[in-house]
């Protein structure tokens, strides 16, 4: 293994897909482990504590949605979900249970690597300029260094992308941000006009933050 390399766990039961995803990720400098089913995935997450998980939706034992749900109960490790079905319901459910991003098969492996880099760049706590930053909005307190969110004395558990989105919104209080702007700033790219990812994450933030949510929708703009 390369010294200080970030690790990626690939959970994919199709050997050909797992091998070429692993190859591209290794060539990009990541340490990669592959498993072919959900049971092995859950064990690997606990034992290896990867930097990111590439997770197939359709697995032979435990499906990706359930794996994502179980992982989120214990960890905020970023999850990039793969699905062979280009159906909105699969993508929305995946995002709602805590996936940070999704890709539909067949996909360009270079794009997958770009998305992995983008997710890790935004979730790795190496931004020195933000380590001591804290933003407060009423009872809501967001600590960038600890990546911690509290409403009063209650700690709120957010997925990595939910945290990044909340920080971006609070950091631009008073400004209207479009969905395309949020895609670019939080995810680092656009989904070819698919802004539902933003909508799902905003809905999750509102649900978790309840009355403390700072988010206001300006219809027709952001």
Short mmCIF file of C-alpha atoms in Angstrom, two decimals, residues 2-151:
data_model
loop_
_atom_site.label_atom_id
_atom_site.label_comp_id
_atom_site.label_asym_id
_atom_site.label_seq_id
_atom_site.Cartn_x
_atom_site.Cartn_y
_atom_site.Cartn_z
CA UNK A 2 1.17 3.51 -0.76
CA UNK A 3 2.13 5.60 2.23
CA UNK A 4 -0.62 8.00 3.31
CA UNK A 5 -2.80 7.02 0.34
CA UNK A 6 -6.54 7.35 0.81
CA UNK A 7 -8.39 4.05 0.67
CA UNK A 8 -11.46 3.16 -1.38
CA UNK A 9 -13.68 0.13 -0.79
CA UNK A 10 -15.39 -1.08 -3.99
CA UNK A 11 -18.52 -3.15 -3.32
CA UNK A 12 -19.51 -4.76 -6.63
CA UNK A 13 -20.58 -8.32 -7.44
CA UNK A 14 -19.74 -8.11 -11.17
CA UNK A 15 -16.07 -9.03 -11.28
CA UNK A 16 -15.35 -7.23 -14.57
CA UNK A 17 -16.77 -3.94 -13.28
CA UNK A 18 -15.03 -4.28 -9.91
CA UNK A 19 -11.67 -4.93 -11.56
CA UNK A 20 -11.73 -2.00 -13.97
CA UNK A 21 -13.02 0.40 -11.28
CA UNK A 22 -10.21 -0.79 -8.99
CA UNK A 23 -7.66 -0.40 -11.78
CA UNK A 24 -8.60 3.20 -12.52
CA UNK A 25 -8.68 4.11 -8.83
CA UNK A 26 -5.29 2.49 -8.21
CA UNK A 27 -3.84 4.37 -11.18
CA UNK A 28 -5.15 7.56 -9.57
CA UNK A 29 -3.16 6.80 -6.43
CA UNK A 30 -5.76 5.24 -4.14
CA UNK A 31 -5.43 2.06 -2.09
CA UNK A 32 -8.33 -0.14 -3.24
CA UNK A 33 -10.04 -3.15 -1.72
CA UNK A 34 -12.91 -4.99 -3.44
CA UNK A 35 -15.69 -7.16 -2.02
CA UNK A 36 -18.55 -8.86 -3.86
CA UNK A 37 -21.42 -8.82 -1.38
CA UNK A 38 -23.04 -6.78 1.36
CA UNK A 39 -21.96 -8.92 4.29
CA UNK A 40 -18.29 -8.59 3.35
CA UNK A 41 -18.81 -4.86 2.77
CA UNK A 42 -20.11 -4.25 6.28
CA UNK A 43 -17.21 -6.20 7.79
CA UNK A 44 -14.68 -4.32 5.65
CA UNK A 45 -16.11 -0.92 6.62
CA UNK A 46 -15.75 -1.80 10.28
CA UNK A 47 -12.28 -3.32 10.03
CA UNK A 48 -10.60 -1.16 7.38
CA UNK A 49 -12.40 2.18 7.85
CA UNK A 50 -12.02 3.24 4.19
CA UNK A 51 -11.85 6.88 3.10
CA UNK A 52 -14.72 6.29 0.64
CA UNK A 53 -17.04 3.51 -0.51
CA UNK A 54 -18.08 2.82 -4.10
CA UNK A 55 -21.28 0.85 -3.56
CA UNK A 56 -23.34 -1.08 -6.11
CA UNK A 57 -27.08 -0.90 -5.54
CA UNK A 58 -27.87 -4.47 -6.62
CA UNK A 59 -25.96 -7.07 -4.58
CA UNK A 60 -26.67 -10.80 -4.07
CA UNK A 61 -27.37 -10.69 -0.32
CA UNK A 62 -27.94 -7.22 1.16
CA UNK A 63 -28.87 -4.46 -1.26
CA UNK A 64 -26.94 -1.21 -1.46
CA UNK A 65 -29.74 0.84 0.10
CA UNK A 66 -29.70 -1.29 3.25
CA UNK A 67 -25.90 -1.27 3.40
CA UNK A 68 -25.89 2.50 3.10
CA UNK A 69 -28.47 2.77 5.88
CA UNK A 70 -26.44 0.51 8.21
CA UNK A 71 -23.15 2.27 7.48
CA UNK A 72 -24.75 5.65 8.21
CA UNK A 73 -25.77 4.43 11.67
CA UNK A 74 -22.08 4.21 12.63
CA UNK A 75 -20.03 6.22 10.16
CA UNK A 76 -20.05 9.32 7.95
CA UNK A 77 -17.67 7.77 5.38
CA UNK A 78 -18.53 9.15 1.91
CA UNK A 79 -20.53 6.78 -0.29
CA UNK A 80 -20.73 6.86 -4.10
CA UNK A 81 -23.57 4.61 -5.22
CA UNK A 82 -23.69 2.75 -8.55
CA UNK A 83 -26.98 1.69 -10.10
CA UNK A 84 -27.80 -0.18 -13.30
CA UNK A 85 -31.32 1.26 -13.28
CA UNK A 86 -31.78 4.84 -14.43
CA UNK A 87 -34.83 5.33 -12.24
CA UNK A 88 -35.39 8.40 -10.10
CA UNK A 89 -36.75 6.42 -7.18
CA UNK A 90 -33.52 4.42 -6.78
CA UNK A 91 -31.37 7.55 -6.86
CA UNK A 92 -33.59 9.53 -4.50
CA UNK A 93 -33.84 6.71 -1.95
CA UNK A 94 -30.07 6.23 -2.10
CA UNK A 95 -29.45 9.91 -1.43
CA UNK A 96 -32.06 10.00 1.32
CA UNK A 97 -30.43 7.14 3.25
CA UNK A 98 -27.07 8.89 3.13
CA UNK A 99 -25.29 8.32 -0.19
CA UNK A 100 -23.23 11.35 -1.23
CA UNK A 101 -23.49 10.81 -4.96
CA UNK A 102 -24.63 8.29 -7.56
CA UNK A 103 -23.69 7.14 -11.03
CA UNK A 104 -25.73 5.10 -13.51
CA UNK A 105 -24.18 2.16 -15.36
CA UNK A 106 -22.64 2.13 -17.87
CA UNK A 107 -20.36 4.97 -16.80
CA UNK A 108 -17.05 6.47 -17.80
CA UNK A 109 -14.42 5.27 -15.30
CA UNK A 110 -12.57 8.59 -15.63
CA UNK A 111 -15.71 10.38 -14.49
CA UNK A 112 -15.98 8.01 -11.54
CA UNK A 113 -12.39 8.85 -10.52
CA UNK A 114 -13.17 12.57 -10.90
CA UNK A 115 -16.19 12.23 -8.64
CA UNK A 116 -14.22 10.26 -6.05
CA UNK A 117 -11.57 12.99 -6.02
CA UNK A 118 -14.22 15.68 -5.71
CA UNK A 119 -15.99 13.98 -2.80
CA UNK A 120 -12.76 13.30 -0.91
CA UNK A 121 -11.45 16.80 -1.51
CA UNK A 122 -14.54 18.20 0.17
CA UNK A 123 -14.80 15.71 3.03
CA UNK A 124 -11.16 15.39 4.06
CA UNK A 125 -10.57 17.78 6.99
CA UNK A 126 -7.37 19.30 5.61
CA UNK A 127 -8.53 22.84 4.96
CA UNK A 128 -6.43 24.69 7.49
CA UNK A 129 -8.23 27.96 6.91
CA UNK A 130 -11.51 26.41 8.11
CA UNK A 131 -10.31 24.30 11.00
CA UNK A 132 -11.17 26.92 13.61
CA UNK A 133 -14.25 28.32 11.87
CA UNK A 134 -17.63 28.14 13.56
CA UNK A 135 -20.85 29.55 12.12
CA UNK A 136 -23.86 30.25 14.33
CA UNK A 137 -27.38 30.91 13.11
CA UNK A 138 -29.83 31.22 15.99
CA UNK A 139 -29.68 27.94 17.93
CA UNK A 140 -27.80 26.28 15.06
CA UNK A 141 -24.01 25.97 15.51
CA UNK A 142 -21.79 24.49 12.78
CA UNK A 143 -18.15 23.69 13.64
CA UNK A 144 -16.04 23.18 10.51
CA UNK A 145 -12.98 21.77 12.29
CA UNK A 146 -14.95 19.10 14.14
CA UNK A 147 -17.48 18.77 11.31
CA UNK A 148 -20.09 18.97 14.03
CA UNK A 149 -23.60 20.41 13.95
CA UNK A 150 -25.67 21.25 17.02
CA UNK A 151 -29.08 22.74 17.61
#
